[in-house]
Coordinates of C-alpha atoms in Angstrom, one line a residue:
Chain A
M700 CA 89.9 79.2 134.1
T701 CA 87.9 82.1 135.4
R702 CA 86.1 84.5 133.2
S703 CA 88.7 87.2 133.9
D704 CA 91.6 84.9 133.0
F705 CA 89.8 84.2 129.8
T706 CA 89.3 87.9 129.0
A707 CA 92.9 88.7 129.9
G708 CA 94.0 85.9 127.6
A709 CA 91.9 87.2 124.7
L710 CA 93.3 90.7 125.3
M711 CA 96.8 89.4 125.2
L712 CA 96.1 87.6 122.0
A713 CA 94.7 90.8 120.5
D714 CA 97.8 92.7 121.7
A715 CA 100.1 90.1 120.2
R716 CA 98.2 90.3 116.9
R717 CA 98.5 94.1 117.0
L718 CA 102.2 93.9 117.8
R719 CA 102.8 91.5 115.0
A720 CA 100.9 93.7 112.5
D721 CA 102.9 96.7 113.7
R722 CA 106.2 94.9 113.4
A723 CA 105.2 93.6 110.0
R724 CA 104.5 97.2 108.8
Q725 CA 107.9 98.2 110.1
V726 CA 109.7 95.4 108.1
A727 CA 107.5 96.0 105.0
D728 CA 108.3 99.8 105.0
V729 CA 112.0 99.1 104.8
L730 CA 111.7 96.4 102.2
R731 CA 109.3 98.4 100.1
R732 CA 111.8 101.1 99.7
Q733 CA 114.5 98.7 98.6
V734 CA 112.0 97.1 96.1
L735 CA 110.8 100.4 94.8
Y736 CA 114.2 101.9 94.2
G737 CA 115.4 98.9 92.3
E738 CA 117.6 97.1 94.8
F739 CA 116.3 93.8 93.5
R740 CA 116.2 94.8 89.9
G741 CA 116.8 92.4 87.0
G742 CA 115.4 89.2 88.6
A743 CA 117.5 89.2 91.8
A744 CA 115.5 87.5 94.5
L745 CA 114.8 89.1 97.8
P746 CA 116.7 87.5 100.8
A747 CA 115.2 84.2 101.9
E748 CA 112.7 84.3 104.9
A749 CA 115.3 82.9 107.3
E750 CA 117.7 85.7 106.3
L751 CA 115.0 88.4 106.7
V752 CA 114.2 86.9 110.2
R753 CA 117.8 87.5 111.2
E754 CA 118.2 90.8 109.4
F755 CA 115.1 92.3 111.1
G756 CA 115.3 90.4 114.3
A757 CA 111.6 89.5 113.7
S758 CA 109.7 86.2 114.0
R759 CA 109.0 84.2 110.9
N760 CA 105.3 85.0 111.1
T761 CA 106.1 88.7 111.1
V762 CA 108.3 88.4 108.1
R763 CA 105.6 86.4 106.3
E764 CA 103.1 89.1 107.1
A765 CA 105.4 91.8 105.9
L766 CA 105.9 89.9 102.6
D767 CA 102.1 89.5 102.3
L768 CA 101.7 93.3 102.6
L769 CA 104.1 93.9 99.8
R770 CA 102.5 91.2 97.7
A771 CA 99.1 92.8 98.2
E772 CA 100.6 96.0 96.9
G773 CA 101.7 94.2 93.8
L774 CA 105.4 94.9 94.5
I775 CA 106.7 91.3 94.9
E776 CA 105.7 87.8 93.8
R777 CA 106.6 84.4 95.2
C778 CA 108.0 82.2 92.4
P779 CA 108.2 78.5 93.4
G780 CA 111.8 77.2 93.2
V781 CA 113.2 80.7 92.7
G782 CA 112.2 82.7 95.7
T783 CA 110.5 86.1 96.1
L784 CA 111.0 88.5 93.2
A785 CA 110.5 92.2 92.9
V786 CA 107.9 92.7 90.1
A787 CA 107.4 96.5 90.3
E788 CA 109.5 99.6 90.3
K789 CA 108.3 103.1 90.8
Y790 CA 109.5 105.8 88.6
P791 CA 111.0 108.8 90.4
H792 CA 109.4 112.2 89.6
G793 CA 111.4 115.1 90.9
L794 CA 109.9 117.7 93.3
E795 CA 112.9 119.8 92.7
R796 CA 112.4 121.3 89.4
L797 CA 109.4 121.9 87.1
L798 CA 109.8 119.3 84.4
G799 CA 107.5 117.7 81.8
L800 CA 107.0 114.0 82.1
A801 CA 109.1 112.9 79.2
E802 CA 111.9 115.2 80.5
T803 CA 111.6 113.7 84.0
L804 CA 111.6 110.1 82.9
R805 CA 114.0 110.4 80.0
E806 CA 116.4 107.8 81.4
H807 CA 113.5 105.4 82.2
G808 CA 112.1 105.0 78.7
E809 CA 109.8 106.5 76.2
V810 CA 106.7 108.5 77.1
A811 CA 103.9 108.3 74.5
N812 CA 100.7 110.3 74.9
E813 CA 97.3 109.1 73.7
V814 CA 95.4 112.3 73.0
R815 CA 91.8 111.5 74.0
T816 CA 90.2 114.9 73.6
T817 CA 91.2 118.3 72.3
G818 CA 89.2 121.4 71.7
L819 CA 88.0 124.8 72.6
I820 CA 85.7 124.9 75.6
T821 CA 84.0 127.5 77.7
P822 CA 85.5 126.9 81.1
S823 CA 83.9 127.3 84.5
R824 CA 84.5 130.5 86.4
E825 CA 87.0 128.8 88.7
V826 CA 89.2 127.7 85.7
S827 CA 88.9 131.2 84.1
A828 CA 89.9 132.9 87.4
R829 CA 92.9 130.7 87.9
L830 CA 94.2 131.3 84.4
R831 CA 93.3 135.0 84.9
R832 CA 91.1 135.1 81.9
P833 CA 87.7 137.0 81.6
P834 CA 84.7 134.8 82.4
G835 CA 83.3 133.1 79.3
E836 CA 86.5 133.4 77.3
P837 CA 87.1 130.0 75.7
V838 CA 90.2 128.0 76.7
V839 CA 91.9 125.0 75.0
Y840 CA 91.2 121.7 76.7
I841 CA 93.4 118.6 76.2
E842 CA 93.0 115.2 77.7
R843 CA 95.9 112.7 77.4
L844 CA 96.6 109.2 78.6
R845 CA 100.3 109.0 79.1
R846 CA 102.2 105.8 78.9
L847 CA 105.8 104.9 79.8
N848 CA 107.2 102.0 77.8
G849 CA 103.6 101.2 76.8
L850 CA 102.2 101.0 80.4
P851 CA 99.6 103.6 81.5
L852 CA 101.2 106.0 83.9
S853 CA 98.8 109.0 84.1
L854 CA 95.6 110.6 82.9
D855 CA 96.1 114.4 82.4
L856 CA 93.4 117.0 82.0
T857 CA 94.8 120.3 80.8
Y858 CA 93.4 123.8 80.4
I859 CA 95.5 126.3 78.4
A860 CA 94.9 129.9 77.7
R861 CA 93.5 130.3 74.2
D862 CA 96.3 132.3 72.6
L863 CA 98.9 129.7 73.4
G864 CA 96.6 126.7 73.3
E865 CA 95.3 127.1 69.8
P866 CA 98.8 127.0 68.2
L867 CA 99.6 124.0 70.5
L868 CA 96.8 121.9 68.9
A869 CA 98.8 122.0 65.6
E870 CA 101.8 120.4 67.3
D871 CA 102.6 116.7 67.8
L872 CA 101.0 116.2 71.2
A873 CA 101.5 112.4 71.1
R874 CA 105.3 112.7 71.2
N875 CA 106.0 116.0 73.1
D876 CA 105.6 117.4 76.6
I877 CA 103.2 120.4 76.6
F878 CA 105.9 122.3 78.6
V879 CA 108.4 122.1 75.8
L880 CA 105.8 123.1 73.2
L881 CA 104.5 126.0 75.3
E882 CA 107.9 127.5 75.7
R883 CA 108.5 127.4 72.0
I884 CA 105.1 129.0 71.2
A885 CA 105.3 131.6 74.0
G886 CA 108.9 132.5 73.0
Q887 CA 109.9 132.5 76.7
P888 CA 110.6 129.9 79.3
L889 CA 108.1 128.7 82.0
G890 CA 108.6 130.1 85.4
L891 CA 106.9 128.8 88.5
A892 CA 104.2 126.3 89.1
E893 CA 101.9 126.0 92.1
V894 CA 101.4 122.3 92.8
T895 CA 99.1 120.3 95.1
L896 CA 99.6 116.6 95.7
E897 CA 96.9 114.3 97.1
A898 CA 96.2 110.6 97.4
V899 CA 92.8 109.7 96.0
S900 CA 91.0 106.4 95.3
A901 CA 90.4 105.8 91.6
D902 CA 86.8 106.2 90.5
P903 CA 85.7 103.3 88.2
H904 CA 86.2 105.2 84.9
S905 CA 89.6 106.6 85.8
A906 CA 90.6 103.1 87.0
A907 CA 89.5 101.5 83.7
T908 CA 91.3 104.2 81.7
L909 CA 94.6 103.7 83.6
D910 CA 94.2 99.9 83.6
A911 CA 94.3 99.9 87.4
P912 CA 92.0 98.1 89.9
R913 CA 88.9 100.0 90.8
G914 CA 89.6 102.0 94.0
A915 CA 93.4 101.8 93.4
A916 CA 95.3 104.6 95.1
L917 CA 96.2 107.4 92.7
L918 CA 98.6 110.2 93.3
M919 CA 96.8 113.3 92.1
L920 CA 98.8 116.4 91.1
E921 CA 97.1 119.7 90.4
R922 CA 99.5 122.1 88.8
L923 CA 99.1 125.7 87.7
T924 CA 102.1 126.7 85.6
H925 CA 103.1 130.3 84.8
L926 CA 105.3 131.7 82.1
A927 CA 108.5 133.3 83.3
D928 CA 106.8 136.7 83.1
G929 CA 104.3 135.5 85.7
R930 CA 101.3 134.9 83.6
P931 CA 99.4 131.6 84.5
V932 CA 98.8 129.7 81.3
D933 CA 98.5 126.0 82.0
L934 CA 96.2 124.4 84.6
E935 CA 96.5 120.6 84.9
F936 CA 94.8 117.8 86.9
I937 CA 97.0 114.7 86.7
R938 CA 96.1 111.3 88.0
F939 CA 99.2 109.1 88.4
R940 CA 98.9 105.4 89.1
G941 CA 100.1 105.2 92.7
D942 CA 102.0 102.0 92.0
R943 CA 104.1 103.5 89.2
I944 CA 105.3 106.9 90.5
A945 CA 107.1 108.3 93.5
M946 CA 107.7 112.0 94.0
S947 CA 111.0 113.0 95.6
G948 CA 112.6 116.2 96.7
T949 CA 114.4 118.0 99.4
L950 CA 112.9 120.3 102.0
R951 CA 114.9 122.8 103.9
R952 CA 114.2 123.9 107.5
T953 CA 113.7 127.6 107.9
H954 CA 112.7 128.5 111.3
P955 CA 109.0 128.9 112.0
Chain B
M1073 CA 67.2 97.4 62.2
T1074 CA 70.1 95.4 60.8
R1075 CA 72.8 93.9 62.9
S1076 CA 75.4 96.5 61.9
D1077 CA 73.0 99.3 62.8
F1078 CA 72.6 97.7 66.1
T1079 CA 76.4 97.4 66.6
A1080 CA 76.9 101.1 65.5
G1081 CA 74.2 102.1 68.0
A1082 CA 75.9 100.1 70.8
L1083 CA 79.2 101.7 70.0
M1084 CA 77.7 105.2 70.0
L1085 CA 76.1 104.5 73.3
A1086 CA 79.5 103.3 74.7
D1087 CA 81.1 106.5 73.3
A1088 CA 78.4 108.6 74.8
R1089 CA 79.0 107.0 78.2
R1090 CA 82.7 107.5 78.0
L1091 CA 82.3 111.1 77.0
R1092 CA 79.9 111.7 79.9
A1093 CA 82.3 110.0 82.3
D1094 CA 85.1 112.2 81.0
R1095 CA 83.1 115.3 81.3
A1096 CA 82.0 114.3 84.8
R1097 CA 85.6 114.0 85.8
Q1098 CA 86.3 117.4 84.5
V1099 CA 83.5 119.0 86.4
A1100 CA 84.4 117.0 89.6
D1101 CA 88.0 118.1 89.5
V1102 CA 87.1 121.7 89.5
L1103 CA 84.5 121.3 92.2
R1104 CA 86.8 119.1 94.3
R1105 CA 89.3 121.8 94.6
Q1106 CA 86.6 124.3 95.7
V1107 CA 85.3 121.8 98.3
L1108 CA 88.8 120.9 99.6
Y1109 CA 89.9 124.5 100.0
G1110 CA 86.9 125.4 102.0
E1111 CA 84.9 127.5 99.5
F1112 CA 81.7 125.9 100.9
R1113 CA 82.8 126.0 104.5
G1114 CA 80.5 126.5 107.5
G1115 CA 77.5 124.8 106.0
A1116 CA 77.1 126.8 102.8
A1117 CA 75.5 124.6 100.2
L1118 CA 77.1 123.9 96.8
P1119 CA 75.3 125.6 93.9
A1120 CA 72.1 123.8 92.9
E1121 CA 72.2 121.3 90.0
A1122 CA 70.6 123.7 87.5
E1123 CA 73.3 126.3 88.4
L1124 CA 76.1 123.8 87.9
V1125 CA 74.6 122.8 84.6
R1126 CA 74.9 126.4 83.5
E1127 CA 78.2 127.1 85.1
F1128 CA 79.9 124.1 83.5
G1129 CA 77.9 124.0 80.2
A1130 CA 77.3 120.3 81.0
S1131 CA 74.2 118.1 80.9
R1132 CA 72.2 117.4 84.1
N1133 CA 73.3 113.8 83.9
T1134 CA 77.0 114.8 83.8
V1135 CA 76.6 117.1 86.7
R1136 CA 74.9 114.3 88.7
E1137 CA 77.7 111.9 87.8
A1138 CA 80.3 114.5 88.9
L1139 CA 78.5 115.0 92.3
D1140 CA 78.4 111.2 92.6
L1141 CA 82.1 111.0 92.2
L1142 CA 82.6 113.6 95.0
R1143 CA 80.1 111.8 97.2
A1144 CA 82.0 108.5 96.7
E1145 CA 85.2 110.3 97.9
G1146 CA 83.3 111.4 101.0
L1147 CA 83.7 115.0 100.2
I1148 CA 80.0 116.0 99.9
E1149 CA 76.6 114.8 101.1
R1150 CA 73.2 115.5 99.8
C1151 CA 70.9 116.8 102.6
P1152 CA 67.2 116.7 101.7
G1153 CA 65.6 120.1 101.9
V1154 CA 69.0 121.8 102.3
G1155 CA 71.0 120.9 99.2
T1156 CA 74.5 119.4 98.7
L1157 CA 76.9 120.2 101.5
A1158 CA 80.7 120.0 101.7
V1159 CA 81.5 117.6 104.5
A1160 CA 85.3 117.3 104.3
E1161 CA 88.2 119.7 104.1
K1162 CA 91.8 118.8 103.5
Y1163 CA 94.5 120.3 105.6
P1164 CA 97.3 121.9 103.6
H1165 CA 100.8 120.6 104.3
G1166 CA 103.5 122.7 102.9
L1167 CA 106.1 121.3 100.5
E1168 CA 108.1 124.6 100.9
R1169 CA 109.7 124.3 104.2
L1170 CA 110.6 121.4 106.6
L1171 CA 108.0 121.7 109.4
G1172 CA 106.7 119.4 112.0
L1173 CA 103.0 118.5 111.8
A1174 CA 101.9 120.7 114.7
E1175 CA 103.9 123.6 113.3
T1176 CA 102.3 123.1 109.9
L1177 CA 98.8 122.8 111.1
R1178 CA 99.0 125.4 113.9
E1179 CA 96.1 127.4 112.4
H1180 CA 93.9 124.4 111.8
G1181 CA 93.7 123.1 115.4
E1182 CA 95.5 121.0 117.9
V1183 CA 97.7 118.0 117.1
A1184 CA 97.8 115.3 119.7
N1185 CA 100.0 112.3 119.4
E1186 CA 99.1 108.8 120.7
V1187 CA 102.5 107.2 121.4
R1188 CA 101.9 103.6 120.5
T1189 CA 105.4 102.2 120.9
T1190 CA 108.8 103.5 122.0
G1191 CA 112.1 101.7 122.6
L1192 CA 115.5 100.8 121.6
I1193 CA 115.7 98.4 118.7
T1194 CA 118.4 96.8 116.5
P1195 CA 117.6 98.2 113.1
S1196 CA 118.0 96.5 109.8
R1197 CA 121.1 97.3 107.8
E1198 CA 119.1 99.6 105.4
V1199 CA 118.0 101.8 108.4
S1200 CA 121.5 101.8 109.9
A1201 CA 123.0 102.8 106.5
R1202 CA 120.5 105.6 106.0
L1203 CA 121.2 107.0 109.5
R1204 CA 124.9 106.5 108.8
R1205 CA 125.3 104.3 112.0
P1206 CA 127.4 101.2 112.2
P1207 CA 125.4 97.9 111.6
G1208 CA 124.0 96.5 114.8
E1209 CA 124.1 99.8 116.8
P1210 CA 120.6 100.2 118.4
V1211 CA 118.4 103.1 117.4
V1212 CA 115.3 104.6 119.1
Y1213 CA 112.0 103.6 117.5
I1214 CA 108.9 105.6 118.1
E1215 CA 105.4 104.9 116.7
R1216 CA 102.7 107.5 116.9
L1217 CA 99.1 107.9 115.8
R1218 CA 98.7 111.6 115.2
R1219 CA 95.3 113.3 115.5
L1220 CA 94.1 116.8 114.5
N1221 CA 91.2 118.0 116.6
G1222 CA 90.6 114.4 117.7
L1223 CA 90.5 112.9 114.2
P1224 CA 93.2 110.4 113.1
L1225 CA 95.5 112.1 110.5
S1226 CA 98.6 110.0 110.3
L1227 CA 100.5 107.0 111.5
D1228 CA 104.2 107.8 111.9
L1229 CA 107.0 105.2 112.3
T1230 CA 110.2 107.0 113.3
Y1231 CA 113.9 105.8 113.7
I1232 CA 116.2 108.2 115.5
A1233 CA 120.0 107.9 116.1
R1234 CA 120.5 106.7 119.7
D1235 CA 122.4 109.6 121.2
L1236 CA 119.5 112.0 120.3
G1237 CA 116.7 109.4 120.6
E1238 CA 117.3 108.4 124.2
P1239 CA 116.9 111.9 125.6
L1240 CA 113.9 112.3 123.4
L1241 CA 112.1 109.5 125.1
A1242 CA 112.1 111.5 128.4
E1243 CA 110.2 114.3 126.7
D1244 CA 106.5 114.8 126.2
L1245 CA 106.0 113.2 122.8
A1246 CA 102.2 113.4 123.1
R1247 CA 102.2 117.2 122.8
N1248 CA 105.3 118.1 120.9
D1249 CA 106.6 117.6 117.3
I1250 CA 109.8 115.5 117.3
F1251 CA 111.5 118.2 115.2
V1252 CA 111.2 120.8 117.9
L1253 CA 112.4 118.4 120.6
L1254 CA 115.3 117.2 118.4
E1255 CA 116.6 120.7 117.8
R1256 CA 116.5 121.4 121.5
I1257 CA 118.4 118.2 122.3
A1258 CA 120.9 118.5 119.5
G1259 CA 121.5 122.2 120.3
Q1260 CA 121.4 123.0 116.6
P1261 CA 118.6 123.5 114.0
L1262 CA 117.6 120.8 111.5
G1263 CA 118.8 121.3 108.0
L1264 CA 117.6 119.4 105.0
A1265 CA 115.3 116.5 104.6
E1266 CA 115.0 114.1 101.6
V1267 CA 111.4 113.3 101.1
T1268 CA 109.5 110.8 98.9
L1269 CA 105.7 111.0 98.4
E1270 CA 103.6 108.1 97.2
A1271 CA 100.0 107.1 97.0
V1272 CA 99.4 103.6 98.5
S1273 CA 96.3 101.6 99.4
A1274 CA 95.8 101.1 103.2
D1275 CA 96.5 97.6 104.4
P1276 CA 93.8 96.3 106.8
H1277 CA 95.8 97.0 109.9
S1278 CA 96.8 100.6 108.9
A1279 CA 93.3 101.3 107.8
A1280 CA 91.9 100.2 111.2
T1281 CA 94.5 102.2 113.1
L1282 CA 93.7 105.3 111.0
D1283 CA 89.9 104.7 111.2
A1284 CA 89.8 104.7 107.4
P1285 CA 88.1 102.2 105.1
R1286 CA 90.2 99.2 104.1
G1287 CA 92.1 99.9 100.9
A1288 CA 91.6 103.7 101.4
A1289 CA 94.2 105.8 99.5
L1290 CA 96.9 107.0 101.8
L1291 CA 99.6 109.6 101.1
M1292 CA 102.8 108.0 102.2
L1293 CA 105.7 110.3 103.1
E1294 CA 109.2 108.9 103.7
R1295 CA 111.5 111.5 105.1
L1296 CA 115.2 111.4 106.2
T1297 CA 115.9 114.5 108.2
H1298 CA 119.4 115.9 108.7
L1299 CA 120.8 118.2 111.4
A1300 CA 122.1 121.6 110.1
D1301 CA 125.6 120.1 110.2
G1302 CA 124.5 117.5 107.6
R1303 CA 124.2 114.4 109.9
P1304 CA 121.1 112.3 109.2
V1305 CA 119.3 111.7 112.5
D1306 CA 115.6 111.0 111.9
L1307 CA 114.1 108.5 109.4
E1308 CA 110.3 108.5 109.2
F1309 CA 107.6 106.6 107.4
I1310 CA 104.4 108.5 107.6
R1311 CA 101.0 107.3 106.3
F1312 CA 98.6 110.2 106.0
R1313 CA 94.9 109.6 105.4
G1314 CA 94.5 110.7 101.8
D1315 CA 91.1 112.4 102.5
R1316 CA 92.6 114.6 105.2
I1317 CA 95.8 116.0 103.7
A1318 CA 97.0 117.8 100.6
M1319 CA 100.7 118.7 100.1
S1320 CA 101.3 122.1 98.3
G1321 CA 104.3 123.8 97.1
T1322 CA 105.9 125.7 94.3
L1323 CA 108.2 124.3 91.6
R1324 CA 110.5 126.4 89.6
R1325 CA 111.5 125.7 86.0
T1326 CA 115.3 125.5 85.5
H1327 CA 116.1 124.5 82.0
P1328 CA 116.8 120.7 81.5

């Protein structure tokens, strides 16, 4: 074998590995969705490897690699004698309407909030400006760890304009969405919210609080909510556990 | 010192650490936003530590911990003799309208697509069903690594109904959004897309392809796009580098 034969062989091997990894990702993406949306709910096993090989027209190695990807994400587990089971399900959070968490997840279980901090603080200029309050005016700060059926789902940092925030502190924040309470206190519905969604790695302290591995992917939602009259009153920074939430909605094409 | 004094002291220390970590997260969240939205663009330094201490009413240790969090995210860097500089900026991707990537990021630079794979494949039943095609009918598969100004931004896996996908393969996929090409080929505009957003950790192969650290947080977008006449034609699985993209939009309250 000449040196260039050897090099070509090594390259072909690298290409084959790359191709298999690409094919595995393809298979994994389709299976992920089925797992996440509960297609294998209630202990139904995933199809056997041989069936997945047929279904995806993929090699057995590719199917195994795809299952490894999903196992690394904590979505499936192999149970000897039973097969491969779905062990996670993401809760759907709508991108259609502005809803509080308990409103959104009503059909999935009970949301309970551990109120970690509340109080009046002097916010930074950035926070004052976004809430359209004069610099130096105190705002109410609330920090909550939110659980669904007992499992940590999100860590929410909330800044609320003082006139609405102070009455809010007298309410039962452990069992109610802030949105619902705010509407009652303000005597008017909420209107629009500007939202930004990002994926971030969990810092060690957030990870510990959310009971997630250090560096776990979090879905971070920043949301500035306005009353129906247009006044911005509620600025939130929400870290969702990436493995427990999926945001869904509909986008419409309007010509650029 | 008695044993219980010692225990109380240790607990107070743990509480103080937790409080500082909580305060640091608060400070970091506000600064993150300013960094990500370009407030310190073009080499302007962040305010000095002493100024941040005043601005946030926080201790110097808290401010340092907040800056450490942002540094760990790769958003800022300390440059001796200059101060702390913003070294990252996220590109805004609208959640308002259905747009292709180049359309969305037009003002931020040039999108170039490295077409990694194209071809006709026999899709799994799940993909056929979502595209409303009969089982076993081939679809066109396209895999692209998309770069903005030369930096990897997303890895896109795309399944397109055969009648539109085959003519698409004759087009210049390196320089055009699929959306724009699809509309030309179909002779009608696109209509709605159903989207799902999640945060996932990068598997090793995706991380390598996107030039991101292994396990980096990715923003994963699954999108099923329909023609204006309602027919679903384009199913995509898009992995965005979490440190390069933020999705923004407006939600409206409609009463539950």
